Short mmCIF file of C-alpha atoms in Angstrom, two decimals:
data_model
loop_
_atom_site.label_atom_id
_atom_site.label_comp_id
_atom_site.label_asym_id
_atom_site.label_seq_id
_atom_site.Cartn_x
_atom_site.Cartn_y
_atom_site.Cartn_z
CA MET A 222 -63.43 -0.46 -9.95
CA LEU A 223 -60.96 1.56 -8.55
CA SER A 224 -63.48 3.88 -7.06
CA ASN A 225 -63.95 0.61 -4.62
CA PRO A 226 -62.00 0.17 -1.57
CA LEU A 227 -59.45 -2.13 -2.28
CA LEU A 228 -59.62 -3.24 1.63
CA GLU A 229 -62.16 -2.47 4.21
CA ALA A 230 -61.64 -3.72 7.60
CA ARG A 231 -64.72 -3.23 9.99
CA ASN A 232 -64.83 -3.80 13.75
CA LEU A 233 -61.45 -5.31 13.98
CA SER A 234 -60.37 -6.66 17.66
CA PHE A 235 -57.41 -8.61 18.80
CA SER A 236 -56.47 -9.71 22.54
CA ILE A 237 -54.00 -12.05 23.81
CA ASN A 238 -54.72 -13.55 27.49
CA GLN A 239 -57.50 -10.69 28.29
CA ASN A 240 -55.33 -8.19 27.13
CA LYS A 241 -56.76 -6.12 24.49
CA LEU A 242 -54.40 -4.94 21.64
CA PHE A 243 -57.22 -3.17 20.05
CA HIS A 244 -61.11 -2.70 19.63
CA GLY A 245 -63.49 -1.74 17.06
CA LEU A 246 -60.88 -1.07 14.49
CA SER A 247 -62.64 0.09 11.05
CA PHE A 248 -60.66 1.55 8.01
CA GLU A 249 -60.41 1.36 4.36
CA LEU A 250 -57.66 1.35 1.69
CA LEU A 251 -58.21 2.79 -1.76
CA TYR A 252 -55.91 2.28 -4.75
CA GLY A 253 -52.84 4.40 -5.03
CA GLU A 254 -53.26 5.08 -0.93
CA ALA A 255 -51.45 4.58 1.78
CA LEU A 256 -51.76 3.43 5.31
CA HIS A 257 -50.01 4.82 8.33
CA ILE A 258 -50.22 1.84 11.20
CA LYS A 259 -49.51 4.18 14.16
CA GLY A 260 -49.18 2.73 17.79
CA GLY A 261 -46.64 2.52 20.72
CA ASN A 262 -44.16 -0.78 21.22
CA GLY A 263 -46.32 -3.61 21.73
CA SER A 264 -49.83 -1.75 20.86
CA GLY A 265 -50.22 -4.78 18.04
CA LYS A 266 -49.16 -2.98 14.87
CA THR A 267 -47.53 -5.84 13.15
CA THR A 268 -50.33 -7.99 14.66
CA LEU A 269 -52.84 -6.26 12.79
CA LEU A 270 -50.35 -6.54 9.51
CA LYS A 271 -50.79 -10.16 10.30
CA ILE A 272 -54.31 -9.88 10.55
CA LEU A 273 -54.47 -7.92 7.30
CA LEU A 274 -52.14 -10.26 5.20
CA GLY A 275 -54.53 -13.20 6.64
CA ILE A 276 -51.45 -15.09 8.83
CA THR A 277 -53.19 -14.14 11.92
CA SER A 278 -57.54 -14.59 12.40
CA PRO A 279 -59.08 -11.53 14.36
CA ARG A 280 -61.04 -12.29 17.27
CA LYS A 281 -63.63 -10.22 16.04
CA GLY A 282 -64.65 -8.21 13.17
CA HIS A 283 -63.60 -8.92 9.06
CA ILE A 284 -61.67 -8.04 6.63
CA LYS A 285 -62.66 -7.50 2.79
CA TRP A 286 -59.97 -7.58 0.12
CA VAL A 287 -60.75 -6.79 -3.82
CA ASP A 288 -60.45 -10.49 -4.88
CA ASN A 289 -56.62 -11.65 -6.29
CA THR A 290 -54.88 -9.11 -4.56
CA ASN A 291 -51.24 -9.28 -4.91
CA THR A 292 -49.44 -8.33 -1.55
CA VAL A 293 -45.39 -8.18 -0.76
CA TYR A 294 -44.61 -8.03 2.67
CA LEU A 295 -41.47 -7.02 4.60
CA GLY A 296 -41.59 -7.79 8.62
CA HIS A 297 -39.09 -7.93 10.90
CA LYS A 298 -37.73 -11.35 9.73
CA ASN A 299 -35.72 -10.60 6.37
CA VAL A 300 -36.53 -13.80 4.52
CA LEU A 301 -32.57 -14.43 3.72
CA LYS A 302 -30.69 -17.69 4.18
CA ASP A 303 -27.41 -16.66 6.16
CA TYR A 304 -25.91 -19.88 4.47
CA LEU A 305 -26.19 -18.72 0.79
CA SER A 306 -24.56 -16.05 -0.81
CA VAL A 307 -26.40 -12.64 -1.92
CA GLU A 308 -27.30 -14.02 -5.30
CA ASP A 309 -28.47 -17.21 -4.12
CA ASN A 310 -31.05 -15.51 -1.84
CA LEU A 311 -31.98 -13.07 -4.62
CA TYR A 312 -32.69 -16.68 -6.87
CA LEU A 313 -34.71 -18.31 -4.20
CA HIS A 314 -36.68 -14.88 -4.47
CA GLY A 315 -37.06 -16.14 -8.46
CA ILE A 316 -34.94 -12.68 -9.28
CA ASN A 317 -32.32 -12.77 -11.54
CA SER A 318 -29.34 -10.73 -10.29
CA ALA A 319 -27.73 -10.84 -13.82
CA LYS A 320 -30.86 -8.43 -15.30
CA THR A 321 -29.76 -4.78 -15.77
CA SER A 322 -33.14 -3.45 -13.30
CA THR A 323 -31.53 -5.80 -10.62
CA LYS A 324 -28.14 -4.36 -11.02
CA SER A 325 -29.17 -0.88 -11.08
CA ILE A 326 -31.30 -1.76 -7.69
CA LEU A 327 -27.85 -3.23 -5.94
CA LYS A 328 -25.67 -0.43 -6.97
CA GLU A 329 -28.06 1.76 -5.63
CA LEU A 330 -28.33 0.33 -2.72
CA ASN A 331 -24.31 -0.43 -2.53
CA LEU A 332 -24.66 -4.32 -2.66
CA LEU A 333 -23.44 -5.01 -6.47
CA ASN A 334 -19.97 -5.88 -5.03
CA LYS A 335 -21.56 -7.68 -2.34
CA ILE A 336 -23.03 -10.28 -4.69
CA ASP A 337 -20.71 -13.29 -3.77
CA VAL A 338 -20.09 -12.55 -0.03
CA LEU A 339 -22.65 -14.88 1.88
CA VAL A 340 -25.44 -12.99 3.88
CA GLY A 341 -24.45 -14.12 7.37
CA ASN A 342 -21.31 -11.90 6.50
CA LEU A 343 -23.39 -8.63 6.07
CA SER A 344 -24.34 -6.20 8.50
CA TYR A 345 -28.16 -5.49 9.77
CA GLY A 346 -28.33 -2.96 7.68
CA GLN A 347 -26.92 -4.61 4.32
CA LYS A 348 -29.62 -7.45 4.99
CA LYS A 349 -32.20 -4.90 5.63
CA LYS A 350 -31.39 -4.02 1.82
CA LEU A 351 -30.98 -7.02 0.67
CA ALA A 352 -34.47 -7.88 1.84
CA LEU A 353 -35.82 -4.32 0.22
CA VAL A 354 -34.43 -5.30 -2.94
CA ARG A 355 -37.57 -8.36 -2.83
CA VAL A 356 -40.01 -5.54 -2.59
CA LEU A 357 -38.76 -3.16 -5.24
CA LEU A 358 -38.79 -5.35 -7.81
CA ASN A 359 -41.98 -6.92 -6.76
CA GLN A 360 -45.11 -6.00 -9.08
CA SER A 361 -47.62 -6.33 -6.65
CA GLU A 362 -50.59 -4.03 -6.40
CA VAL A 363 -50.03 -3.83 -2.29
CA ILE A 364 -46.84 -3.30 -0.63
CA VAL A 365 -46.72 -4.07 2.99
CA LEU A 366 -44.04 -2.81 5.55
CA ASP A 367 -43.50 -3.68 9.07
CA GLU A 368 -40.90 -0.82 10.14
CA PRO A 369 -39.11 -1.00 6.67
CA CYS A 370 -36.75 1.93 8.01
CA VAL A 371 -34.75 0.70 10.88
CA GLY A 372 -31.34 0.20 10.65
CA LEU A 373 -31.30 1.62 7.25
CA ASP A 374 -29.00 4.94 6.18
CA ASP A 375 -30.12 8.16 5.26
CA LYS A 376 -29.61 7.71 1.86
CA THR A 377 -31.70 4.46 1.65
CA ARG A 378 -34.03 5.69 3.61
CA ALA A 379 -34.65 8.65 0.73
CA TYR A 380 -34.33 6.17 -1.66
CA ILE A 381 -37.12 4.18 -0.24
CA VAL A 382 -39.44 7.03 0.11
CA ASP A 383 -39.12 7.96 -3.56
CA PHE A 384 -39.75 4.39 -4.68
CA LEU A 385 -42.75 3.92 -2.64
CA ASN A 386 -44.02 7.92 -3.42
CA ALA A 387 -43.79 6.85 -7.63
CA GLU A 388 -45.58 3.41 -6.49
CA LEU A 389 -48.36 5.17 -5.38
CA SER A 390 -48.48 7.27 -8.02
CA LYS A 391 -48.78 4.10 -10.25
CA ASN A 392 -51.91 4.07 -8.28
CA LYS A 393 -50.20 0.97 -5.94
CA SER A 394 -51.67 0.64 -2.39
CA VAL A 395 -49.01 0.83 0.43
CA ILE A 396 -49.90 -0.36 4.27
CA TYR A 397 -46.85 0.50 6.53
CA THR A 398 -45.81 0.82 10.14
CA SER A 399 -42.80 2.91 10.87
CA HIS A 400 -41.72 4.91 14.17
CA ILE A 401 -39.06 7.17 11.52
CA PRO A 402 -41.16 9.18 9.76
CA ILE A 403 -41.65 8.66 6.39
CA GLU A 404 -42.66 11.50 3.94
CA ILE A 405 -45.49 9.95 2.10
CA ASN A 406 -48.51 10.91 1.76
CA SER A 407 -50.73 9.04 3.86
CA LYS A 408 -53.78 8.15 5.69
CA LYS A 409 -53.14 7.71 9.82
CA ILE A 410 -55.11 4.99 11.91
CA ASN A 411 -53.68 4.91 15.69
CA ILE A 412 -54.15 1.93 17.37
CA ASP A 413 -52.56 3.04 20.75
CA LYS A 414 -55.02 2.25 23.61
CA GLU A 415 -56.73 5.44 24.91
CA MET B 41 -45.00 -26.63 -8.21
CA THR B 42 -41.53 -26.97 -10.72
CA ASP B 43 -39.92 -24.11 -9.32
CA LEU B 44 -40.98 -24.94 -5.79
CA LEU B 45 -38.96 -28.33 -5.93
CA LYS B 46 -36.15 -26.53 -7.48
CA ILE B 47 -35.85 -24.12 -4.93
CA GLU B 48 -36.32 -26.44 -1.82
CA SER B 49 -33.95 -28.94 -3.54
CA PHE B 50 -31.26 -25.69 -3.87
CA LYS B 51 -31.89 -24.78 -0.45
CA LEU B 52 -31.06 -28.32 0.70
CA ARG B 53 -28.31 -28.87 -1.58
CA LYS B 54 -26.63 -25.91 -0.55
CA LYS B 55 -26.59 -26.80 3.21
CA LEU B 56 -24.25 -29.70 3.15
CA ARG B 57 -24.03 -30.25 6.98
CA ALA B 58 -28.05 -31.00 6.90
CA TRP B 59 -28.15 -33.83 4.16
CA LEU B 60 -24.53 -34.90 3.87
CA GLY B 61 -23.79 -35.17 7.53
CA PRO B 62 -26.72 -37.57 8.27
CA ILE B 63 -25.53 -39.94 5.12
CA LEU B 64 -22.36 -39.83 6.97
CA ILE B 65 -23.67 -41.03 10.00
CA PHE B 66 -25.76 -43.92 8.48
CA LEU B 67 -22.13 -44.84 6.96
CA LEU B 68 -20.58 -44.93 10.05
CA ILE B 69 -23.02 -46.72 12.00
CA MET B 70 -23.16 -49.41 9.13
CA ILE B 71 -19.67 -49.38 8.96
CA SER B 72 -18.82 -49.73 12.46
CA PHE B 73 -21.21 -52.01 13.75
CA PRO B 74 -19.65 -55.15 12.51
CA LEU B 75 -16.35 -53.84 14.31
CA THR B 76 -17.82 -53.51 17.73
CA VAL B 77 -19.25 -56.62 18.10
CA GLU B 78 -18.16 -60.05 18.39
CA LEU B 79 -20.48 -62.23 16.28
CA ALA B 80 -20.09 -65.13 13.75
CA SER B 81 -21.31 -64.06 10.32
CA ASP B 82 -24.38 -66.23 10.86
CA GLU B 83 -25.42 -64.57 13.71
CA LEU B 84 -24.37 -61.16 12.13
CA LYS B 85 -26.73 -61.60 9.51
CA ASN B 86 -29.90 -62.25 12.22
CA VAL B 87 -29.05 -59.00 14.04
CA PHE B 88 -28.27 -57.09 10.70
CA TYR B 89 -31.94 -55.54 9.89
CA SER B 90 -32.35 -54.74 13.29
CA ILE B 91 -29.61 -52.25 13.32
CA LEU B 92 -29.92 -50.79 9.27
CA TRP B 93 -33.75 -49.81 10.28
CA LEU B 94 -32.31 -48.13 13.57
CA SER B 95 -29.82 -46.25 11.90
CA SER B 96 -32.02 -45.10 9.16
CA LEU B 97 -34.63 -43.98 11.82
CA LEU B 98 -31.91 -42.02 13.49
CA THR B 99 -30.77 -40.82 10.52
CA VAL B 100 -33.85 -39.51 9.16
CA MET B 101 -34.31 -38.19 12.88
CA VAL B 102 -30.81 -35.99 13.19
CA SER B 103 -31.47 -34.46 9.47
CA LEU B 104 -35.14 -33.36 10.18
CA ASP B 105 -33.81 -32.01 13.10
CA SER B 106 -34.47 -28.17 11.70
CA ILE B 107 -36.97 -29.36 8.58
CA PHE B 108 -39.20 -26.01 9.41
CA LEU B 109 -37.45 -24.27 12.28
CA GLU B 110 -34.83 -22.41 9.69
CA ASP B 111 -37.79 -21.21 7.18
CA PHE B 112 -39.88 -20.01 10.63
CA ASP B 113 -36.84 -18.20 12.07
CA ASP B 114 -35.80 -16.15 8.77
CA GLY B 115 -39.72 -15.49 7.36
CA THR B 116 -40.01 -18.11 4.85
CA LEU B 117 -42.97 -19.68 6.37
CA GLU B 118 -44.59 -16.40 6.75
CA HIS B 119 -43.62 -15.63 3.16
CA TYR B 120 -44.99 -18.55 1.77
CA LEU B 121 -48.22 -18.65 3.20
CA ILE B 122 -48.72 -14.67 1.91
CA LEU B 123 -48.29 -15.42 -1.46
CA ASN B 124 -50.00 -18.70 -1.94
CA ASN B 125 -52.82 -18.98 1.05
CA SER B 126 -51.42 -22.33 1.87
CA LEU B 127 -48.50 -23.99 2.79
CA PHE B 128 -49.93 -27.69 1.94
CA SER B 129 -47.63 -28.08 -1.39
CA MET B 130 -44.59 -26.20 0.13
CA ILE B 131 -44.35 -29.20 2.87
CA LEU B 132 -45.23 -31.58 0.28
CA ILE B 133 -42.11 -30.94 -1.57
CA LYS B 134 -40.37 -30.21 1.01
CA ILE B 135 -40.58 -33.58 2.41
CA PHE B 136 -40.14 -35.21 -1.06
CA ILE B 137 -36.62 -33.51 -1.32
CA TYR B 138 -35.63 -35.07 1.93
CA TRP B 139 -36.37 -38.20 0.81
CA LEU B 140 -34.68 -37.93 -2.14
CA LEU B 141 -31.26 -36.31 -0.64
CA ILE B 142 -31.42 -38.50 2.37
CA GLY B 143 -33.90 -40.96 2.03
CA ILE B 144 -32.61 -42.55 -1.36
CA PRO B 145 -28.68 -42.19 -0.23
CA ILE B 146 -29.17 -44.00 2.79
CA SER B 147 -31.61 -46.72 1.00
CA ILE B 148 -28.92 -47.61 -1.47
CA LEU B 149 -26.22 -48.02 1.09
CA GLY B 150 -28.00 -49.76 3.26
CA THR B 151 -28.84 -51.97 0.33
CA PHE B 152 -25.10 -52.56 0.02
CA PHE B 153 -24.50 -53.02 3.23
CA SER B 154 -27.43 -55.91 3.39
CA ILE B 155 -25.99 -57.48 0.07
CA SER B 156 -22.33 -57.30 1.62
CA THR B 157 -23.08 -58.79 4.94
CA SER B 158 -25.55 -61.69 3.69
CA GLY B 159 -23.53 -62.40 0.81
CA ASP B 160 -26.57 -63.05 -1.27
CA PHE B 161 -27.51 -60.51 -3.83
CA SER B 162 -31.38 -61.62 -3.36
CA SER B 163 -31.43 -59.92 -0.45
CA PHE B 164 -31.54 -56.71 -2.29
CA TYR B 165 -35.16 -57.20 -2.85
CA ILE B 166 -35.81 -57.13 0.95
CA ALA B 167 -33.54 -54.31 1.87
CA PHE B 168 -33.89 -52.04 -0.90
CA PRO B 169 -37.98 -51.85 -1.77
CA SER B 170 -38.44 -51.57 2.69
CA MET B 171 -36.00 -49.25 3.05
CA LEU B 172 -37.26 -46.49 0.08
CA ILE B 173 -40.36 -47.32 1.47
CA SER B 174 -39.94 -47.17 5.29
CA SER B 175 -37.08 -43.69 5.31
CA TYR B 176 -40.20 -41.67 3.55
CA ILE B 177 -42.32 -42.86 6.03
CA PHE B 178 -39.80 -41.82 8.89
CA ILE B 179 -39.35 -38.52 7.02
CA ASN B 180 -42.59 -37.71 7.02
CA LEU B 181 -43.33 -38.95 10.88
CA PHE B 182 -40.31 -36.96 12.08
CA ALA B 183 -41.88 -34.18 10.15
CA LEU B 184 -45.05 -34.13 11.87
CA GLY B 185 -42.96 -34.15 15.01
CA ASN B 186 -40.73 -31.31 14.37
CA SER B 187 -43.95 -29.19 13.19
CA LEU B 188 -45.78 -29.98 16.64
CA SER B 189 -42.63 -28.98 18.82
CA LEU B 190 -41.24 -26.11 16.35
CA ASN B 191 -39.57 -23.63 18.40
CA LYS B 192 -39.95 -25.71 21.44
CA GLY B 193 -36.99 -28.06 20.93
CA SER B 194 -36.24 -31.32 18.57
CA ALA B 195 -36.46 -33.42 21.76
CA LEU B 196 -39.96 -32.91 22.15
CA GLY B 197 -40.60 -33.29 18.39
CA ALA B 198 -38.99 -37.18 18.70
CA LEU B 199 -40.83 -37.98 21.47
CA ILE B 200 -44.02 -37.37 19.95
CA THR B 201 -42.96 -39.23 16.74
CA MET B 202 -41.97 -42.36 18.52
CA PRO B 203 -45.27 -44.30 19.32
CA LEU B 204 -46.02 -43.42 15.22
CA LEU B 205 -43.06 -45.22 14.41
CA PHE B 206 -43.27 -48.60 16.08
CA PRO B 207 -46.32 -49.96 14.20
CA VAL B 208 -43.71 -49.53 10.85
CA LEU B 209 -40.87 -50.91 12.96
CA ILE B 210 -42.77 -53.94 13.80
CA LEU B 211 -43.97 -53.86 10.33
CA LEU B 212 -40.13 -53.91 9.15
CA GLY B 213 -39.45 -56.87 11.44
CA LYS B 214 -42.21 -58.96 9.98
CA ILE B 215 -40.86 -58.49 6.47
CA VAL B 216 -37.60 -59.73 7.46
CA LEU B 217 -39.17 -62.63 9.59
CA ASN B 218 -41.00 -63.41 6.88
CA ALA B 219 -38.30 -63.51 4.30
CA ASN B 220 -36.13 -65.52 6.77
CA PHE B 221 -38.63 -68.32 6.39
CA GLY B 222 -38.91 -68.39 2.56
CA PHE B 223 -42.45 -67.06 2.91
CA GLU B 224 -43.56 -64.09 0.52
CA ILE B 225 -43.17 -60.53 1.81
CA SER B 226 -44.74 -58.40 -1.44
CA ASN B 227 -47.87 -58.48 0.47
CA LEU B 228 -45.84 -56.55 3.62
CA LEU B 229 -45.09 -54.59 1.53
CA LEU B 230 -47.73 -53.63 -0.28
CA LEU B 231 -49.10 -52.81 3.03
CA MET B 232 -46.40 -50.60 3.88
CA LEU B 233 -46.40 -48.77 0.56
CA GLY B 234 -50.36 -48.34 1.52
CA VAL B 235 -49.67 -46.83 5.03
CA LEU B 236 -46.93 -44.60 2.93
CA LEU B 237 -49.68 -43.01 0.18
CA ILE B 238 -52.31 -42.24 2.99
CA ILE B 239 -49.30 -40.63 4.77
CA ILE B 240 -48.02 -38.19 1.90
CA VAL B 241 -51.17 -36.63 1.60
CA ILE B 242 -52.32 -36.29 5.05
CA ILE B 243 -49.04 -35.65 7.03
CA PRO B 244 -48.30 -32.50 4.62
CA PHE B 245 -51.78 -31.29 5.64
CA ILE B 246 -51.73 -31.71 9.01
CA ILE B 247 -48.53 -30.32 9.37
CA SER B 248 -49.71 -27.42 7.51
CA PHE B 249 -52.42 -26.57 9.92
CA VAL B 250 -49.95 -26.56 12.94
CA VAL B 251 -47.74 -24.43 11.04
CA LYS B 252 -49.97 -21.63 10.34
CA THR B 253 -51.07 -22.04 14.05
CA HIS B 254 -47.50 -21.69 15.03
CA LEU B 255 -47.48 -18.29 12.67
CA GLU B 256 -50.08 -16.92 14.21
#
């Protein structure tokens, strides 16, 4: 089973109002592999991620995932409620902030002392870190990240890279877009128009 | 499903202005209405139910202003769609929670005002069931309107919903008319319940498609 591709994408095309974002895109993703989707601003990286996640349908082509694949996604939106505390936001995602594993990650990301603070009062970077906690604690087979390092300090970036490398070594797969270089061994596809 | 119920009720409970504010608006209308008109007690009884239905309609409209907008803006809807491949259960539960936290309290308050205005406990049998059922229908319809106008302003949502509300308001008027003439109202209440049972399933289904289109 592990030798079969986890994801197969064939001839994917997408356009908005006659503007072709990408055309005839084909690739596969194996277990334990990382895929870096590259491209300039507005080239359709986020759209491609949404197509892979099943939120958006491609204009042409098809995608085949191995059945019952669990995916965790962190996009531009943080899935956080500003009017709730850090603890309450974690609860919404089924995360118990009293657990040792959660506390350890929160401590690592300098968020443990912010547990009772309203998310609306956190900085952009702190919100991003909190959103990442959901990804870090998730047990999904595939991690999909859209610009995960934007707004993060060097220490947190290094922590994320270590985490992703550790997940890859556990045969999990990662799909990501990033303008900031991330030091993980990954397959690259460039969707910029030629 | 139970987890979803807990999460959605937790979210709404924590956002006081989303549910307590509309209830207070309802209360304000019901208290201030008799003070602002010079009607004899008997005349007041005649127009009371019209005010009751309209204030519950307005309360629901105000409370559902951003029922999906917040979850749309912060990525919750997207997140839920990825996890579950469908938004149906989330929307069904969300509407139910709104009814639980807003529809039921205004039904109880409306019934209380109905009894106190008429001075007759039998008005409980008109006001309470009709308020319970109609508020759930109103919530479903306004949720549909807001999903259609997601990201385009709630005024458009209200405008879209208005024509769908008229049959319900006519039915509510008929209930009061029948009750005033001493006719049976249970058949009309059952009709409204039947409409609700259809709406409960169909509307969340339509909304889930509409919201998915917005997410695309």
